[in-house]
């Protein structure tokens, strides 16, 4: 019997991706906040609203994808793997972020549009719209991570983890 107990069921090797995701999310969130705070992209039309979402989510996803991509090389102390993961993760993150921003904004707007005729949407409608939008974002980001790793298992777990993480983040 070779059983080891891990707090919260997480071994040290399973904590590393969580840490990388946390760091990437914080960096991405900080960049999005800087973009939003500078008001460089003030949505004045529906097109500008979609463009704003695509750029902000693209910036966030680039940071998250680069961090997740580089994490394995960093933890294994493999410089070539780190640089490869950094570049590929950033590119796939940017692509999936822009696409996810477009899709998530479309879903968010579709859910909230019926409420816009009545001044402000209810908090329940807002929470549902945001949760679904972020879930879509997580799905695409998770899939891009799995594509970078080039295995079906990583795509499957990337989709699942991304959807759960996105839904929790949106909630």
C-alpha positions as YAML, in Angstrom:
chain: A
units: angstrom
residues:
- id: 1
  name: UNK
  ca: [0.00, 0.00, 0.00]
- id: 2
  name: UNK
  ca: [1.58, 3.19, -1.21]
- id: 3
  name: UNK
  ca: [-0.89, 5.91, -0.37]
- id: 4
  name: UNK
  ca: [0.00, 9.52, 0.17]
- id: 5
  name: UNK
  ca: [-2.45, 12.07, 1.43]
- id: 6
  name: UNK
  ca: [-2.44, 15.46, -0.29]
- id: 7
  name: UNK
  ca: [-4.24, 18.48, 1.08]
- id: 8
  name: UNK
  ca: [-7.33, 19.15, -1.02]
- id: 9
  name: UNK
  ca: [-6.33, 16.17, -3.17]
- id: 10
  name: UNK
  ca: [-3.59, 18.16, -4.91]
- id: 11
  name: UNK
  ca: [-0.06, 16.83, -5.23]
- id: 12
  name: UNK
  ca: [2.85, 19.19, -5.75]
- id: 13
  name: UNK
  ca: [2.90, 18.32, -9.46]
- id: 14
  name: UNK
  ca: [-0.79, 19.20, -9.86]
- id: 15
  name: UNK
  ca: [-0.35, 22.50, -8.01]
- id: 16
  name: UNK
  ca: [2.14, 23.81, -10.57]
- id: 17
  name: UNK
  ca: [-0.36, 24.24, -13.45]
- id: 18
  name: UNK
  ca: [-2.78, 25.89, -11.03]
- id: 19
  name: UNK
  ca: [-0.05, 28.31, -9.96]
- id: 20
  name: UNK
  ca: [0.87, 29.06, -13.59]
- id: 21
  name: UNK
  ca: [-2.80, 29.67, -14.43]
- id: 22
  name: UNK
  ca: [-3.17, 31.96, -11.44]
- id: 23
  name: UNK
  ca: [-0.09, 34.00, -12.40]
- id: 24
  name: UNK
  ca: [-1.17, 34.21, -16.06]
- id: 25
  name: UNK
  ca: [-4.68, 35.25, -15.08]
- id: 26
  name: UNK
  ca: [-3.44, 37.95, -12.73]
- id: 27
  name: UNK
  ca: [-1.06, 39.37, -15.35]
- id: 28
  name: UNK
  ca: [-3.79, 39.22, -18.02]
- id: 29
  name: UNK
  ca: [-6.36, 40.79, -15.71]
- id: 30
  name: UNK
  ca: [-3.91, 43.58, -14.85]
- id: 31
  name: UNK
  ca: [-3.34, 44.36, -18.53]
- id: 32
  name: UNK
  ca: [-7.08, 44.37, -19.23]
- id: 33
  name: UNK
  ca: [-7.61, 46.72, -16.28]
- id: 34
  name: UNK
  ca: [-4.93, 49.07, -17.66]
- id: 35
  name: UNK
  ca: [-6.63, 49.01, -21.07]
- id: 36
  name: UNK
  ca: [-10.04, 49.64, -19.51]
- id: 37
  name: UNK
  ca: [-8.75, 52.31, -17.11]
- id: 38
  name: UNK
  ca: [-7.03, 54.24, -19.90]
- id: 39
  name: UNK
  ca: [-10.37, 54.30, -21.74]
- id: 40
  name: UNK
  ca: [-8.52, 53.85, -25.00]
- id: 41
  name: UNK
  ca: [-11.40, 51.75, -26.29]
- id: 42
  name: UNK
  ca: [-14.66, 53.44, -25.40]
- id: 43
  name: UNK
  ca: [-17.53, 51.55, -27.04]
- id: 44
  name: UNK
  ca: [-19.55, 54.10, -29.02]
- id: 45
  name: UNK
  ca: [-21.32, 51.60, -31.25]
- id: 46
  name: UNK
  ca: [-22.11, 47.90, -31.41]
- id: 47
  name: UNK
  ca: [-19.04, 47.35, -33.60]
- id: 48
  name: UNK
  ca: [-16.84, 49.18, -31.09]
- id: 49
  name: UNK
  ca: [-18.34, 47.09, -28.26]
- id: 50
  name: UNK
  ca: [-17.41, 43.86, -30.07]
- id: 51
  name: UNK
  ca: [-13.96, 45.20, -31.00]
- id: 52
  name: UNK
  ca: [-13.36, 46.23, -27.39]
- id: 53
  name: UNK
  ca: [-14.29, 42.74, -26.14]
- id: 54
  name: UNK
  ca: [-12.12, 41.05, -28.76]
- id: 55
  name: UNK
  ca: [-9.07, 43.19, -27.93]
- id: 56
  name: UNK
  ca: [-9.45, 43.01, -24.15]
- id: 57
  name: UNK
  ca: [-10.07, 39.26, -24.08]
- id: 58
  name: UNK
  ca: [-7.32, 38.76, -26.67]
- id: 59
  name: UNK
  ca: [-4.86, 40.60, -24.41]
- id: 60
  name: UNK
  ca: [-5.96, 38.57, -21.39]
- id: 61
  name: UNK
  ca: [-5.75, 35.28, -23.29]
- id: 62
  name: UNK
  ca: [-2.31, 36.13, -24.69]
- id: 63
  name: UNK
  ca: [-0.94, 36.54, -21.17]
- id: 64
  name: UNK
  ca: [-2.66, 33.42, -19.88]
- id: 65
  name: UNK
  ca: [-1.66, 31.32, -22.90]
- id: 66
  name: UNK
  ca: [1.96, 32.47, -22.74]
- id: 67
  name: UNK
  ca: [2.20, 31.72, -19.03]
- id: 68
  name: UNK
  ca: [0.59, 28.29, -19.30]
- id: 69
  name: UNK
  ca: [2.67, 27.48, -22.37]
- id: 70
  name: UNK
  ca: [5.94, 28.45, -20.73]
- id: 71
  name: UNK
  ca: [5.19, 26.84, -17.37]
- id: 72
  name: UNK
  ca: [6.22, 23.31, -18.28]
- id: 73
  name: UNK
  ca: [9.59, 24.45, -19.62]
- id: 74
  name: UNK
  ca: [10.11, 26.61, -16.55]
- id: 75
  name: UNK
  ca: [9.31, 23.85, -14.07]
- id: 76
  name: UNK
  ca: [11.48, 21.35, -15.97]
- id: 77
  name: UNK
  ca: [14.26, 23.93, -16.32]
- id: 78
  name: UNK
  ca: [14.25, 23.42, -20.09]
- id: 79
  name: UNK
  ca: [14.95, 26.76, -21.78]
- id: 80
  name: UNK
  ca: [14.02, 25.60, -25.30]
- id: 81
  name: UNK
  ca: [10.67, 24.22, -24.08]
- id: 82
  name: UNK
  ca: [10.05, 27.42, -22.13]
- id: 83
  name: UNK
  ca: [10.64, 29.66, -25.16]
- id: 84
  name: UNK
  ca: [8.61, 27.40, -27.46]
- id: 85
  name: UNK
  ca: [5.72, 27.30, -24.99]
- id: 86
  name: UNK
  ca: [5.90, 31.04, -24.46]
- id: 87
  name: UNK
  ca: [5.64, 31.83, -28.17]
- id: 88
  name: UNK
  ca: [3.12, 29.20, -29.17]
- id: 89
  name: UNK
  ca: [1.04, 29.76, -26.04]
- id: 90
  name: UNK
  ca: [0.91, 33.50, -26.69]
- id: 91
  name: UNK
  ca: [-0.11, 33.10, -30.35]
- id: 92
  name: UNK
  ca: [-2.75, 30.45, -29.61]
- id: 93
  name: UNK
  ca: [-3.95, 32.49, -26.64]
- id: 94
  name: UNK
  ca: [-4.31, 35.60, -28.80]
- id: 95
  name: UNK
  ca: [-6.22, 33.76, -31.53]
- id: 96
  name: UNK
  ca: [-8.50, 31.93, -29.12]
- id: 97
  name: UNK
  ca: [-8.98, 35.09, -27.05]
- id: 98
  name: UNK
  ca: [-10.05, 37.20, -30.02]
- id: 99
  name: UNK
  ca: [-12.44, 34.49, -31.22]
- id: 100
  name: UNK
  ca: [-13.71, 33.87, -27.69]
- id: 101
  name: UNK
  ca: [-14.17, 37.60, -27.14]
- id: 102
  name: UNK
  ca: [-16.32, 37.81, -30.25]
- id: 103
  name: UNK
  ca: [-18.41, 34.75, -29.37]
- id: 104
  name: UNK
  ca: [-18.71, 35.61, -25.68]
- id: 105
  name: UNK
  ca: [-19.77, 39.20, -26.44]
- id: 106
  name: UNK
  ca: [-22.35, 37.92, -28.93]
- id: 107
  name: UNK
  ca: [-23.78, 35.53, -26.33]
- id: 108
  name: UNK
  ca: [-23.64, 38.19, -23.61]
- id: 109
  name: UNK
  ca: [-25.41, 40.73, -25.84]
- id: 110
  name: UNK
  ca: [-28.02, 38.20, -26.99]
- id: 111
  name: UNK
  ca: [-28.93, 37.34, -23.41]
- id: 112
  name: UNK
  ca: [-29.03, 40.97, -22.27]
- id: 113
  name: UNK
  ca: [-30.61, 42.62, -25.35]
- id: 114
  name: UNK
  ca: [-34.19, 41.71, -24.40]
- id: 115
  name: UNK
  ca: [-33.59, 43.37, -21.03]
- id: 116
  name: UNK
  ca: [-32.17, 46.57, -22.50]
- id: 117
  name: UNK
  ca: [-35.65, 47.73, -23.48]
- id: 118
  name: UNK
  ca: [-36.58, 47.79, -19.80]
- id: 119
  name: UNK
  ca: [-33.69, 49.99, -18.58]
- id: 120
  name: UNK
  ca: [-31.42, 47.65, -16.62]
- id: 121
  name: UNK
  ca: [-31.21, 43.84, -16.80]
- id: 122
  name: UNK
  ca: [-31.85, 41.83, -13.66]
- id: 123
  name: UNK
  ca: [-28.90, 40.59, -11.64]
- id: 124
  name: UNK
  ca: [-29.82, 36.99, -12.49]
- id: 125
  name: UNK
  ca: [-29.72, 37.72, -16.21]
- id: 126
  name: UNK
  ca: [-26.39, 39.51, -15.82]
- id: 127
  name: UNK
  ca: [-24.88, 36.60, -13.87]
- id: 128
  name: UNK
  ca: [-26.14, 34.04, -16.40]
- id: 129
  name: UNK
  ca: [-24.84, 36.06, -19.36]
- id: 130
  name: UNK
  ca: [-21.44, 36.63, -17.77]
- id: 131
  name: UNK
  ca: [-21.10, 32.99, -16.67]
- id: 132
  name: UNK
  ca: [-21.92, 31.65, -20.14]
- id: 133
  name: UNK
  ca: [-19.63, 34.18, -21.82]
- id: 134
  name: UNK
  ca: [-16.68, 33.33, -19.58]
- id: 135
  name: UNK
  ca: [-17.40, 29.61, -19.94]
- id: 136
  name: UNK
  ca: [-17.05, 29.97, -23.73]
- id: 137
  name: UNK
  ca: [-13.82, 31.89, -23.18]
- id: 138
  name: UNK
  ca: [-12.49, 29.14, -20.90]
- id: 139
  name: UNK
  ca: [-13.46, 26.43, -23.40]
- id: 140
  name: UNK
  ca: [-11.50, 28.06, -26.21]
- id: 141
  name: UNK
  ca: [-8.49, 28.89, -24.06]
- id: 142
  name: UNK
  ca: [-8.43, 25.37, -22.68]
- id: 143
  name: UNK
  ca: [-8.63, 23.93, -26.17]
- id: 144
  name: UNK
  ca: [-5.73, 26.12, -27.33]
- id: 145
  name: UNK
  ca: [-3.59, 24.82, -24.46]
- id: 146
  name: UNK
  ca: [-4.41, 21.23, -25.45]
- id: 147
  name: UNK
  ca: [-3.59, 21.99, -29.09]
- id: 148
  name: UNK
  ca: [-0.21, 23.40, -28.01]
- id: 149
  name: UNK
  ca: [0.55, 20.22, -26.11]
- id: 150
  name: UNK
  ca: [-0.57, 18.23, -29.17]
- id: 151
  name: UNK
  ca: [-2.39, 15.44, -27.33]
- id: 152
  name: UNK
  ca: [-6.06, 14.51, -27.29]
- id: 153
  name: UNK
  ca: [-6.00, 14.08, -23.51]
- id: 154
  name: UNK
  ca: [-4.69, 17.61, -23.02]
- id: 155
  name: UNK
  ca: [-7.37, 18.97, -25.36]
- id: 156
  name: UNK
  ca: [-10.06, 17.10, -23.41]
- id: 157
  name: UNK
  ca: [-8.81, 18.24, -20.01]
- id: 158
  name: UNK
  ca: [-8.14, 21.74, -21.35]
- id: 159
  name: UNK
  ca: [-11.74, 22.00, -22.54]
- id: 160
  name: UNK
  ca: [-13.13, 20.67, -19.29]
- id: 161
  name: UNK
  ca: [-10.84, 22.71, -17.03]
- id: 162
  name: UNK
  ca: [-11.30, 25.83, -19.14]
- id: 163
  name: UNK
  ca: [-15.08, 25.53, -19.08]
- id: 164
  name: UNK
  ca: [-15.18, 25.01, -15.32]
- id: 165
  name: UNK
  ca: [-12.65, 27.77, -14.64]
- id: 166
  name: UNK
  ca: [-14.39, 30.16, -17.02]
- id: 167
  name: UNK
  ca: [-17.80, 29.46, -15.53]
- id: 168
  name: UNK
  ca: [-16.51, 29.97, -11.99]
- id: 169
  name: UNK
  ca: [-14.69, 33.14, -13.04]
- id: 170
  name: UNK
  ca: [-17.82, 34.49, -14.73]
- id: 171
  name: UNK
  ca: [-19.97, 33.57, -11.77]
...
